[in-house]
XYZ file of C-alpha atoms in Angstrom:
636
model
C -0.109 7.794 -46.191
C 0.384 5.925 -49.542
C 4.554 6.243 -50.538
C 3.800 6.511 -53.934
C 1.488 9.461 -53.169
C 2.339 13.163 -52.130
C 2.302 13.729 -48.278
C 0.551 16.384 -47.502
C 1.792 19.673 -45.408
C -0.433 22.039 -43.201
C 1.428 25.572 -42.744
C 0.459 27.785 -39.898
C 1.845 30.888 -40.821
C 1.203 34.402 -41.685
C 4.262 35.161 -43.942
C 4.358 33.896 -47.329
C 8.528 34.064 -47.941
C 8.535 32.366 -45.043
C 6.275 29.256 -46.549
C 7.923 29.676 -50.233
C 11.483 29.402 -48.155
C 10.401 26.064 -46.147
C 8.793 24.706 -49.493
C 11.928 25.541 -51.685
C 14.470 23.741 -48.890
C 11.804 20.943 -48.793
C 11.558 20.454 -53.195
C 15.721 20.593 -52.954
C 16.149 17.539 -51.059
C 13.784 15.748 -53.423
C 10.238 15.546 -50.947
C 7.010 14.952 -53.080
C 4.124 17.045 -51.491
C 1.050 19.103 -51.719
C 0.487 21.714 -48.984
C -2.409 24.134 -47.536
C -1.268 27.323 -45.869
C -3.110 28.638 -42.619
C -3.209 31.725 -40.263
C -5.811 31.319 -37.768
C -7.417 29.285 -35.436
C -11.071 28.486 -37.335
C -8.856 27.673 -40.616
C -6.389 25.594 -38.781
C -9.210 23.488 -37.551
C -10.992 23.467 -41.001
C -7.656 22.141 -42.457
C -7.285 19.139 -40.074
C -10.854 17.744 -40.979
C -10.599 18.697 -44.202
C -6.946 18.473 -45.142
C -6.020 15.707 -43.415
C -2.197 16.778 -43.050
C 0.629 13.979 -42.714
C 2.790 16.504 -40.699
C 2.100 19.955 -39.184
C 5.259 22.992 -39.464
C 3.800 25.806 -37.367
C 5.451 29.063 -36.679
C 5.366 29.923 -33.198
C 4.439 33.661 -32.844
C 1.811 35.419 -35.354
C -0.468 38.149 -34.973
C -4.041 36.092 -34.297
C -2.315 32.677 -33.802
C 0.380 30.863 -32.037
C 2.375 27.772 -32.304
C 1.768 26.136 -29.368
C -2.234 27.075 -29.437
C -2.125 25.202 -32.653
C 0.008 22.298 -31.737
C -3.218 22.482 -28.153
C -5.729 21.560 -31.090
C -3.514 19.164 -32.608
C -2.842 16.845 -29.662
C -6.373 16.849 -28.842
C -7.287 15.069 -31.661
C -7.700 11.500 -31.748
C -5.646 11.223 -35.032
C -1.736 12.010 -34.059
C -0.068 14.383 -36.460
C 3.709 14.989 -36.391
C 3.957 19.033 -35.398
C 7.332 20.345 -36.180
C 8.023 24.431 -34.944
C 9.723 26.514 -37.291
C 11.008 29.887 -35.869
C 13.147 33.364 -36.124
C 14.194 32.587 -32.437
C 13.331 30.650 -29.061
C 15.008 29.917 -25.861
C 16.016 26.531 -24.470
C 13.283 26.805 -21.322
C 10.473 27.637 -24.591
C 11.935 24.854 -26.280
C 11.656 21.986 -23.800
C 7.907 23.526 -23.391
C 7.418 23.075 -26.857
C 8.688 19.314 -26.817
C 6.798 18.534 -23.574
C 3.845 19.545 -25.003
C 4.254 17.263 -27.889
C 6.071 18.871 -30.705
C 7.649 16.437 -32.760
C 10.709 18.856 -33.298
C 11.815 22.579 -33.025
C 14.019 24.363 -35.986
C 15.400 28.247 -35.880
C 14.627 29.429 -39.678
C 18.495 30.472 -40.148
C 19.046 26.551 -39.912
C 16.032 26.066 -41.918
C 18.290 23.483 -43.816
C 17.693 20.400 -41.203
C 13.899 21.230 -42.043
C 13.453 18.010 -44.705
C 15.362 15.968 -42.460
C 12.766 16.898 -39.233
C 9.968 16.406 -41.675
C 11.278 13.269 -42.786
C 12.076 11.700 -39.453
C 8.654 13.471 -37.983
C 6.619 10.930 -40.334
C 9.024 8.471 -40.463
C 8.178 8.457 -36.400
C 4.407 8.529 -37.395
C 4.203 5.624 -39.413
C 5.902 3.735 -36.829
C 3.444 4.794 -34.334
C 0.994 3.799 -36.713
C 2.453 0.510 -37.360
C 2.811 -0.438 -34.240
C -1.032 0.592 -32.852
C -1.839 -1.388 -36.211
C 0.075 -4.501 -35.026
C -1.283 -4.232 -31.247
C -5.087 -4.060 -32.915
C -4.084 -7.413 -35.054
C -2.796 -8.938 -31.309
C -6.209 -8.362 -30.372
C -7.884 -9.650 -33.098
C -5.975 -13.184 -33.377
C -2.602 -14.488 -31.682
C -2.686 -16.472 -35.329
C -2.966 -13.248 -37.176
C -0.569 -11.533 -35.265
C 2.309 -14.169 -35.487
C 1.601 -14.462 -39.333
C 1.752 -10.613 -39.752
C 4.939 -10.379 -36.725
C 6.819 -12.762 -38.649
C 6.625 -11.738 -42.263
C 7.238 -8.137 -41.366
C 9.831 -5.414 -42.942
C 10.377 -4.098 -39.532
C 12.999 -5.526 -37.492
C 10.809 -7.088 -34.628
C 11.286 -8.995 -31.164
C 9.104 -10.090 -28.574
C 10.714 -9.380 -24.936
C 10.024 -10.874 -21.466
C 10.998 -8.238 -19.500
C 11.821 -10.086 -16.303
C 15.230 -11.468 -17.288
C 15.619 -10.118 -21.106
C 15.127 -13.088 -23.074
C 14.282 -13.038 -27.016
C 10.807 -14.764 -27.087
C 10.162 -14.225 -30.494
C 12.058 -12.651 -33.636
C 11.107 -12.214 -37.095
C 12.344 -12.790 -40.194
C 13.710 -8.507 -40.409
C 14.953 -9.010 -37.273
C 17.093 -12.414 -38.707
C 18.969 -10.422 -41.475
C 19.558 -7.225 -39.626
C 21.222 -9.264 -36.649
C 23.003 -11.838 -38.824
C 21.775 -14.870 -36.718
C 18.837 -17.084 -37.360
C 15.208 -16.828 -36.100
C 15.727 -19.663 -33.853
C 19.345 -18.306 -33.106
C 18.270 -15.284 -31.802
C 15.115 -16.670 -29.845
C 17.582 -18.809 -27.457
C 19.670 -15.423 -26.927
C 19.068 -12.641 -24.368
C 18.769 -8.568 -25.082
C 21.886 -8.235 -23.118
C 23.688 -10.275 -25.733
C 22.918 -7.639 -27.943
C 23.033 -4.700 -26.185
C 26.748 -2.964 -25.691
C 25.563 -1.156 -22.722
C 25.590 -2.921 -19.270
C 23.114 -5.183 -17.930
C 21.788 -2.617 -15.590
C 21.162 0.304 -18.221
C 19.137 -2.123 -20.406
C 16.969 -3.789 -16.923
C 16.775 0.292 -16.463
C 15.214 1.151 -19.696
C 13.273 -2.005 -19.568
C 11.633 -0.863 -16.311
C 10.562 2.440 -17.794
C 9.060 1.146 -20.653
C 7.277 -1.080 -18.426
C 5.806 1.355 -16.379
C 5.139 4.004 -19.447
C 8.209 6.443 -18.556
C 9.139 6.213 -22.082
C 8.640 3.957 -25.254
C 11.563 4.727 -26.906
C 15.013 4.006 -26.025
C 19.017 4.059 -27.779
C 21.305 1.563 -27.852
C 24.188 -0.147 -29.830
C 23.479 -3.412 -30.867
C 25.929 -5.757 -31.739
C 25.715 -8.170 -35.214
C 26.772 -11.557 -36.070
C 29.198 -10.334 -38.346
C 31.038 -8.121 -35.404
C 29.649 -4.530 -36.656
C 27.927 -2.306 -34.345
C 24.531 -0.467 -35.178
C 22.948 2.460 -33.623
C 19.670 1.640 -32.790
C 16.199 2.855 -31.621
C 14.062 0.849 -29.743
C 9.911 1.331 -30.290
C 8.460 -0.721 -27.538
C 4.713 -2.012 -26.443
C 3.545 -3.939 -23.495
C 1.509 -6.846 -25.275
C -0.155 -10.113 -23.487
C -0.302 -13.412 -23.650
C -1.276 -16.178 -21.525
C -1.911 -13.357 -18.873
C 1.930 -12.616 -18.929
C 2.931 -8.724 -20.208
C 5.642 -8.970 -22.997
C 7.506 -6.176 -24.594
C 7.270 -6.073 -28.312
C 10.093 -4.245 -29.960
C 10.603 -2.562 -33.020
C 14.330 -1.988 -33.933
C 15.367 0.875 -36.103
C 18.613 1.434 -37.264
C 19.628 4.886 -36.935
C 23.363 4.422 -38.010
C 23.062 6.481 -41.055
C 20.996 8.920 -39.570
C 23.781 9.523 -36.412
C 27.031 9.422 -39.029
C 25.119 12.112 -40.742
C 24.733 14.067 -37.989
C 28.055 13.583 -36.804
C 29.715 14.297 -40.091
C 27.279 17.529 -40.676
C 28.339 18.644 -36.422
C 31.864 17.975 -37.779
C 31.574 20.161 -40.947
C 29.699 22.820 -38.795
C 32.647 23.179 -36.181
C 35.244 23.037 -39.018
C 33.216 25.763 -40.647
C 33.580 27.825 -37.323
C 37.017 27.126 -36.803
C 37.647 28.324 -40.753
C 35.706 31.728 -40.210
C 37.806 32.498 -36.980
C 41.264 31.239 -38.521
C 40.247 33.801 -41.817
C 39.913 36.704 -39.507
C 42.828 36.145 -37.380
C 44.918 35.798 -40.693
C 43.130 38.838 -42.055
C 44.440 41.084 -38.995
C 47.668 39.807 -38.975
C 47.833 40.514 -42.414
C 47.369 44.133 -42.435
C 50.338 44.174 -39.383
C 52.657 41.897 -41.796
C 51.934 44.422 -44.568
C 53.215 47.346 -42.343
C 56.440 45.601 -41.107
C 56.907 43.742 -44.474
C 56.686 47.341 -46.529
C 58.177 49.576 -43.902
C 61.460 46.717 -43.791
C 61.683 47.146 -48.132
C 61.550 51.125 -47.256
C 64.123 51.145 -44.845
C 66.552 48.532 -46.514
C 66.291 51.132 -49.637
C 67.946 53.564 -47.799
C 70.902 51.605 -46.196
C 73.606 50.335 -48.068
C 74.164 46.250 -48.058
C 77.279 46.872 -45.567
C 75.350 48.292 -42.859
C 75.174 46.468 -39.311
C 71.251 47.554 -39.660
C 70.731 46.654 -42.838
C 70.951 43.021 -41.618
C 69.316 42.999 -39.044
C 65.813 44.873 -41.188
C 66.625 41.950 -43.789
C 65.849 39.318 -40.834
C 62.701 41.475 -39.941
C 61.817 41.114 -43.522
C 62.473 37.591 -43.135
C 60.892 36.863 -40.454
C 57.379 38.478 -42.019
C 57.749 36.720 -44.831
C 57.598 33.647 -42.779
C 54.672 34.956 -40.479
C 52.863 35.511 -44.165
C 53.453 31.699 -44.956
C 51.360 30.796 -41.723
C 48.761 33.481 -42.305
C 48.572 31.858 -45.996
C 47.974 28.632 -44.589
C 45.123 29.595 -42.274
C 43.640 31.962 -45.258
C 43.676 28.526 -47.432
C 42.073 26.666 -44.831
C 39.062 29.474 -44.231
C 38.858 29.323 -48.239
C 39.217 33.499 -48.202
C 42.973 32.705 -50.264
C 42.649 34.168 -53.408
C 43.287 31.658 -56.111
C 43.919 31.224 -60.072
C 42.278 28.026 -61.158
C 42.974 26.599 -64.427
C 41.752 23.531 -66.578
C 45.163 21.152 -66.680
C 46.320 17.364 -66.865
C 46.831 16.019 -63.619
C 49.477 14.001 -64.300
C 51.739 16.554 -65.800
C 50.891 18.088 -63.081
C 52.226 15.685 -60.612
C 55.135 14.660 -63.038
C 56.436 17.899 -62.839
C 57.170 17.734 -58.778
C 58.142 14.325 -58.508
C 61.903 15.424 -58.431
C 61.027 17.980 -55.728
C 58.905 15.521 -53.813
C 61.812 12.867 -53.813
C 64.387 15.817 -52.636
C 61.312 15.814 -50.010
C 60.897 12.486 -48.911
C 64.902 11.763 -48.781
C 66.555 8.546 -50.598
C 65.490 6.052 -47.737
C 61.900 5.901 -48.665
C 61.058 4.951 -52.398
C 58.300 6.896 -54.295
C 55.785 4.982 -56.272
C 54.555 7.243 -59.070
C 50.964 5.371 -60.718
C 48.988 7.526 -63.224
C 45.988 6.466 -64.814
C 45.694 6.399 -68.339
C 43.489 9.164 -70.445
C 43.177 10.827 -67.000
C 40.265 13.237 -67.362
C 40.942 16.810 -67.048
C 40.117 18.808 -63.850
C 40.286 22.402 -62.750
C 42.133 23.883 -60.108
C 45.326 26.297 -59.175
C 48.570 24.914 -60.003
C 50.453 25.894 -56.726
C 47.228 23.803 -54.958
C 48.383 20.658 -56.173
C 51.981 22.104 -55.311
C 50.595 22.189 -51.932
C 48.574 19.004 -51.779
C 51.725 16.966 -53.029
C 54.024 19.036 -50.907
C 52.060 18.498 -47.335
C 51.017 14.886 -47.681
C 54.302 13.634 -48.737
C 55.998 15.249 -45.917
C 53.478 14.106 -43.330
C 53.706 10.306 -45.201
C 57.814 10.321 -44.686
C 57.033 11.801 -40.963
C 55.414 8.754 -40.347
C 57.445 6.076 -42.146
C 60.452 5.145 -39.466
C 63.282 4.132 -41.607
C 62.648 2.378 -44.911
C 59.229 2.948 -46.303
C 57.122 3.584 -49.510
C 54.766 6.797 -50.552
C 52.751 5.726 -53.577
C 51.002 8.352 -55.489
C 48.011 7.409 -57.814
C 45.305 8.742 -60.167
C 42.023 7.875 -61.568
C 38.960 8.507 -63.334
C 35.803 7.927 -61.001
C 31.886 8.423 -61.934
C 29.687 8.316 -58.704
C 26.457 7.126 -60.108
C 22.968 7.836 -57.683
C 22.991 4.395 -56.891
C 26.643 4.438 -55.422
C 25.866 8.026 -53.553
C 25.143 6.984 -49.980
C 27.680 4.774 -49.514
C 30.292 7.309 -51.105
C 28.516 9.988 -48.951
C 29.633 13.434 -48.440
C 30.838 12.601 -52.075
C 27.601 14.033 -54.385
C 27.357 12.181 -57.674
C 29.224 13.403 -60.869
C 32.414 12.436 -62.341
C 35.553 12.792 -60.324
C 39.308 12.149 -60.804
C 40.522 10.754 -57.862
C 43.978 11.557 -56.531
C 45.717 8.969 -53.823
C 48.753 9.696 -51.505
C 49.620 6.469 -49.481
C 52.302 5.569 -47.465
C 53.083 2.180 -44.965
C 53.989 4.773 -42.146
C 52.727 4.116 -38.433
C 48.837 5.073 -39.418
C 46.541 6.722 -37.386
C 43.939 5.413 -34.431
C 40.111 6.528 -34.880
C 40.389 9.124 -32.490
C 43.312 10.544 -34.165
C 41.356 10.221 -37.607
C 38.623 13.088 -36.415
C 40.556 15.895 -35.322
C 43.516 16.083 -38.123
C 42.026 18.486 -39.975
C 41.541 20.954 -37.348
C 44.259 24.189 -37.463
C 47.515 23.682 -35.276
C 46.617 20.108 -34.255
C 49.565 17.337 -34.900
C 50.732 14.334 -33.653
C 54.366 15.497 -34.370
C 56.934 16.154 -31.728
C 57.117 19.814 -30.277
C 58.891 22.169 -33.033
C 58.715 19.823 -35.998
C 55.258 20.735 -37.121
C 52.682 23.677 -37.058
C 49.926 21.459 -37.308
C 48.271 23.420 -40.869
C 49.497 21.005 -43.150
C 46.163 19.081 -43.545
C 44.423 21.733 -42.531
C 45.279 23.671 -45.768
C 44.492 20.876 -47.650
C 40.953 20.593 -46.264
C 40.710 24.368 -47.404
C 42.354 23.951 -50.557
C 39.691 21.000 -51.722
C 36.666 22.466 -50.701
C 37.834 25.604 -52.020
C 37.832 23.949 -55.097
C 34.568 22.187 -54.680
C 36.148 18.625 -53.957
C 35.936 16.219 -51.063
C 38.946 14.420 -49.427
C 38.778 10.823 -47.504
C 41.357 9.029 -45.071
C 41.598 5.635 -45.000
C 44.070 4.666 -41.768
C 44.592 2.001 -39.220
C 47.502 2.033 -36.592
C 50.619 0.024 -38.243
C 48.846 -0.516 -41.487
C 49.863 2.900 -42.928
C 47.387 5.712 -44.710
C 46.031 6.641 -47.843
C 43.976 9.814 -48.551
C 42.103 9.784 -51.684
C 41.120 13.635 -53.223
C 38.374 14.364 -55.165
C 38.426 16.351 -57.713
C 35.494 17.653 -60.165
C 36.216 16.705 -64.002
C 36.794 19.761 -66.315
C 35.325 19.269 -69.819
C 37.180 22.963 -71.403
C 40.389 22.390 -72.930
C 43.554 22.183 -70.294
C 45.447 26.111 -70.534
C 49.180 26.701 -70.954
C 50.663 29.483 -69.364
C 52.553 32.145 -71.118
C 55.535 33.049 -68.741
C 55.622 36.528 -71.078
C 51.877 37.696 -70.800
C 53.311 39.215 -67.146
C 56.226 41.625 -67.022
C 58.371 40.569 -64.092
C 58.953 44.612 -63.442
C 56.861 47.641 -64.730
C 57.691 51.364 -64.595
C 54.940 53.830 -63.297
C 53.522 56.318 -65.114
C 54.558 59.475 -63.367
C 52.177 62.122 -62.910
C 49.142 60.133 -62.148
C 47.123 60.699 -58.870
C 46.426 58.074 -56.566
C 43.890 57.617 -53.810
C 44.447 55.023 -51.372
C 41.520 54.417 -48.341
C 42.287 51.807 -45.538
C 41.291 51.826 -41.884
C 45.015 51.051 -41.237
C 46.867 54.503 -41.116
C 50.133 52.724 -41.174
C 49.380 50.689 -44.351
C 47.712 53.940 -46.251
C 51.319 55.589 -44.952
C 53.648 52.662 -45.933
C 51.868 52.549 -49.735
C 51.979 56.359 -50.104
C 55.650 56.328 -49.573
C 56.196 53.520 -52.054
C 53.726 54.932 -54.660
C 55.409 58.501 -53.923
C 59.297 56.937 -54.610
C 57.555 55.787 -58.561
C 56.855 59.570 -58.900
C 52.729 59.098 -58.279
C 50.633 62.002 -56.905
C 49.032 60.153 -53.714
C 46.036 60.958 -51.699
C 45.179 59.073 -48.371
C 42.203 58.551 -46.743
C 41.368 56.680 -43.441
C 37.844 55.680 -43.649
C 35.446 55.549 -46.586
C 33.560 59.106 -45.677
C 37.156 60.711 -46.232
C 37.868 59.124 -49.091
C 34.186 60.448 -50.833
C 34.769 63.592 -49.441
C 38.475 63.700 -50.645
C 37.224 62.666 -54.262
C 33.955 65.078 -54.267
C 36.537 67.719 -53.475
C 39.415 67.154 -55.426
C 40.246 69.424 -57.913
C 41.767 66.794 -61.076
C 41.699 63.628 -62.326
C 42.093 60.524 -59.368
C 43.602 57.830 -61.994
C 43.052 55.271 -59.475
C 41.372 54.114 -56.316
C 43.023 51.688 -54.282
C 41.020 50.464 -51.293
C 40.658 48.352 -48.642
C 37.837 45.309 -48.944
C 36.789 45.443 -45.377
C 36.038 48.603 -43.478
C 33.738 49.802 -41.369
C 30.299 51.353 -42.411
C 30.950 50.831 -45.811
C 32.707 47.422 -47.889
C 35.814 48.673 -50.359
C 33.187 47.140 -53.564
C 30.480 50.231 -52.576
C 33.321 52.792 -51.812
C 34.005 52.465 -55.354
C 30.697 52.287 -57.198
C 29.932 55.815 -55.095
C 33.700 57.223 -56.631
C 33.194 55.677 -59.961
C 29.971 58.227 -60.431
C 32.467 60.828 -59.760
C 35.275 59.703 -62.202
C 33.829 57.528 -63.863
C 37.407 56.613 -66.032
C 38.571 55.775 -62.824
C 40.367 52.414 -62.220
C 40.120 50.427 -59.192
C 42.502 48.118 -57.018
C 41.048 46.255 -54.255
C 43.500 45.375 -51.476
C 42.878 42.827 -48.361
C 43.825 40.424 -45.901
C 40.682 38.111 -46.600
C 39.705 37.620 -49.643
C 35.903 38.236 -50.233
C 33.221 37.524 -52.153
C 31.976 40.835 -52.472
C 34.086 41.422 -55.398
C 31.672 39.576 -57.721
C 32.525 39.272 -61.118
C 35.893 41.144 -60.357
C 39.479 38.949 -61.882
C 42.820 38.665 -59.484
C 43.612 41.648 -61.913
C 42.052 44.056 -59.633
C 42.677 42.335 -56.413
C 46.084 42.528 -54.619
C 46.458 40.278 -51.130
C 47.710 41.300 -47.649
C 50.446 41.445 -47.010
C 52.113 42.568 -50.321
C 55.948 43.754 -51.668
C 56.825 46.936 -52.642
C 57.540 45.492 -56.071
C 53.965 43.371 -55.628
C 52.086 47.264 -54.987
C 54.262 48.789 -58.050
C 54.254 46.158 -60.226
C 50.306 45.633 -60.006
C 49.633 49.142 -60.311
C 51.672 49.799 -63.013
C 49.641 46.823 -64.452
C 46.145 49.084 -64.209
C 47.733 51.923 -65.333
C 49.156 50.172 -68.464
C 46.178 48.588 -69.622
């Protein structure tokens, strides 16, 4: 395959979204192809003569063809072609069939993402097949040949005796990916490399040897102390009668920290989804005890022994809602107000909070940058991302100490993006919270922004400080870095997109803090909760509203098809069974269609669409919250 021509793609499948899906993933990450699409078995051979495919994605179950028949043809032909699966489902036993048999790779079509990075590595593994039959044809040919084309190589190459490990002969690749000269590293032994012990490497050695495998993984170590993930190609060659191993080294360091930072994202995803729908039940019980305390304590007087101790219920839910919050930020399902603003007013505007925070023994360092661009995002996030790293920065200063707070403009070119990976290029102003605290191991490092994890002693942390922030910048489309060694203190640097609209001022007066209902208007509320449709009827009722209840979304049609007057609003629950809170109003909006709607929830969803915060009201809410947004709706 030429690199500055198209690969080419062969397609065994009989469903065309299913091709136009693959192809579409494939064009995003930037692959230059052509492709032919197959179905059956006399078309799929046509295609290999006269295609010529660089890699092979096969479905594995259609109508007049399968997968593995195909991949059957392909392995008997005397050219090799990468053969990658691509599937709705298959079990592990199928799966190791599948690779046995020679696939180069097997993906499940809902993680059709990692497809351009199995193509990728499938020919990747191809050339290097290639390459190496090509250099063991040139041994053949002439030692001199050999040595000239061994030496001058791109490929990181040794030549291996395989008796006692020793470096026969290394090329020039080989000499700036290790650090050490040519002649260095021909006087050292594989082990010298090789992190793993003498007898895992005499292991692998053995196997190779014998033709148990010609691949292999290992660390190796560099002259300049860094470590590199490896993979190890390796031939038997001869000379003089004597079989060598020759060895073509391919770092896979990049390749492994991508994996490990996408497994990473993938089980902070999980965690997020699982944290949102704990916080989104707990909700709906905090709005119970949270409305049904306001109730009561409306019909006690301030004096009474009870009316205390409903206050410290109240209290105590209000607290509960702070953690739910928390969690809600982390899973991104918070709903949020962002606005376009100036950083550094921002910022300047809690640093008298933040040094109440911190306490007089630790100074705070306040740098902005100048002409800081503008960036969009909800106030009370930066609130929160000030508020949380400051604390856990004096946590870990003991004594005297310094937090330093910083901003600047950054542009990540293309050039710059892999080494700034997960950061995508674009312009960025870059906020950075350091301290000279104790700082944080490696191990540490990987887990702290997991819910409820902390390093803090028992009762002096709930361990969703970081964890919000990780919600709060990706909510907001950013990416967030820590930089920490132990003794030497941390910094975390936040990224946050540049805003090119004009920054907003807020109009304290545009809200009013309190306003009256409109009496007389009819109300229907729908929740699965019966408590919560009680708790709001009873406030709604006390404003003088007309209020209909409904438990599930088949009442609340039926309640509306039957009703006899105007329903001025519908306020309705997001999630529910058999039906979302979004379709339960487009069905009662055909019936009254003046109708206005408020969407209510523990979790907030995307299935509002183009809906504002003016319609939506998060769990768990205030009587005066309830009131004061309804009377909003019915005043405008």
């Amino acid at each position: 395959m030429h690199p500055d021509k198209p690969f080419k793609i062969l397609f065994v499948e009989d469903v065309q979204t299913d091709v136009e899906l693959a192809k579409r993933m494939l064009k995003k990450e930037g692959l230059n192809f052509i492709y032919k699409v197959v179905e059956t078995e006399e078309a799929f051979r046509n295609a290999l003569y006269e295609f010529d495919p660089d890699v092979i994605i096969s479905d594995y179950s259609m109508p007049t063809f399968d997968g593995m028949s195909a991949l059957k043809i392909a392995r008997a032909m005397p050219e090799f072609y990468p053969f990658i699966l691509l599937t709705g489902s298959i079990n592990e036993e199928t799966a190791v069939t599948c690779m046995k048999a020679g696939a180069n790779d097997y993906i499940i079509k809902e993680h059709i993402a990692r497809l351009p990075f199995a193509v990728v590595e499938a020919i990747n593994k191809s050339l290097a097949i290639a390459e190496k039959e090509r250099i063991e044809t040139s041994l053949l040919e002439s030692e001199r040949k050999f040595r000239n084309i061994f030496y001058n190589h791109s490929a990181v190459k040794m030549i291996v005796d395989p008796e006692n490990g020793s470096i026969v002969e290394a090329n020039k690749a080989a000499a700036e990916f290790y650090g050490w000269s040519v002649e260095e590293l021909e006087s050292m032994n594989i082990m010298q490399l090789k992190n793993s012990s003498p007898e895992q490497v005499l292991e692998s050695l053995n196997k190779v040897m014998s033709g148990e495998k010609t691949n292999c993984f290992f660390q190796h170590k560099q002259a300049c102390g860094n470590t590199a993930d490896v993979e190890l190609f390796c031939s038997k060659v001869q000379f003089n009668n004597k079989d060598y191993l020759h060895v073509i080294v391919h770092d896979i360091t990049e390749q492994n920290r991508l994996k490990e930072q996408l497994r990473q994202s993938q089980k902070l995803e999980s965690i997020g989804r699982l944290a949102g729908g704990m916080a989104h039940d707990y909700n709906n019980i905090l709005t119970v005890i949270l409305n049904y305390s306001e109730l009561a304590l409306t019909r006690l007087k301030p004096g009474d022994a009870v009316y205390s101790y409903i206050g410290e219920i109240k209290s105590a839910a209000e607290r509960s809602n702070r953690i739910t919050s928390q969690l809600l930020t982390f899973a991104r399902s918070q709903s949020y107000n962002p606005q376009t603003l100036d950083l550094n007013g921002a910022i300047e505007d809690m640093l008298n909070m933040l040094t109440s925070l911190i306490g007089e023994s630790i100074e705070l360092e306040w740098k902005p940058a100048e002409n800081l661009w503008l960036t969009k995002i909800d106030p009370t996030h930066v609130d929160q991302i000030l508020a949380n790293l400051c604390v856990n920065a004096k946590d870990a200063i003991d004594g005297d100490g310094k937090i330093k707070i910083e901003t600047k403009n950054v542009s990540i070119d293309q050039d710059s993006f892999k080494s700034n990976s997960p950061i995508i290029p674009g312009d960025y102003i870059v906020l950075t919270i350091s301290d000279n605290g104790c700082g944080m191991d490696e191990e540490t490092q990987k887990n702290i922004f997991e819910p409820f994890f902390t390093t803090k002693e028992h009762g002096k942390g709930t361990g969703l400080g970081l964890s919000t922030i990780y919600g709060i910048v990706k909510q907001n489309d950013g990416f967030i870095s820590v930089n920490s060694e132990p003794g030497k203190g941390t910094a975390f640097d936040i990224y946050l997109k540049r805003a090119y609209d004009v920054a907003e001022t807020q109009n304290n007066n545009e809200k009013e803090d309190s306003i009256k209902m409109t009496k007389n208007k009819t109300i229907l509320i729908v929740d699965d909760e019966a408590a919560i449709t009680k708790a709001a009827s009873e406030i709604l009722e006390n404003f003088g509203c007309n209020v209909l209840t409904a438990s599930d979304t088949h009442d609340a049609i039926k309640i509306a098809e039957e009703y006899e007057n105007d329903i001025d609003i519908l306020i309705t629950d997001m999630i529910m069974p058999k039906m979302n809170g979004k379709e339960l109003a487009d069905k009662i909006s055909l019936i009254y269609p003046d109708i206005k709607i408020l969407f209510i929830s523990g979790y907030y969803s995307d299935v509002l669409g183009n809906q504002t915060d003016e319609y939506f009201l998060q769990k768990p809410f205030k009587m005066s919250e309830l009131a004061n947004k309804v009377g909003m709706i019915l005043k405008n």
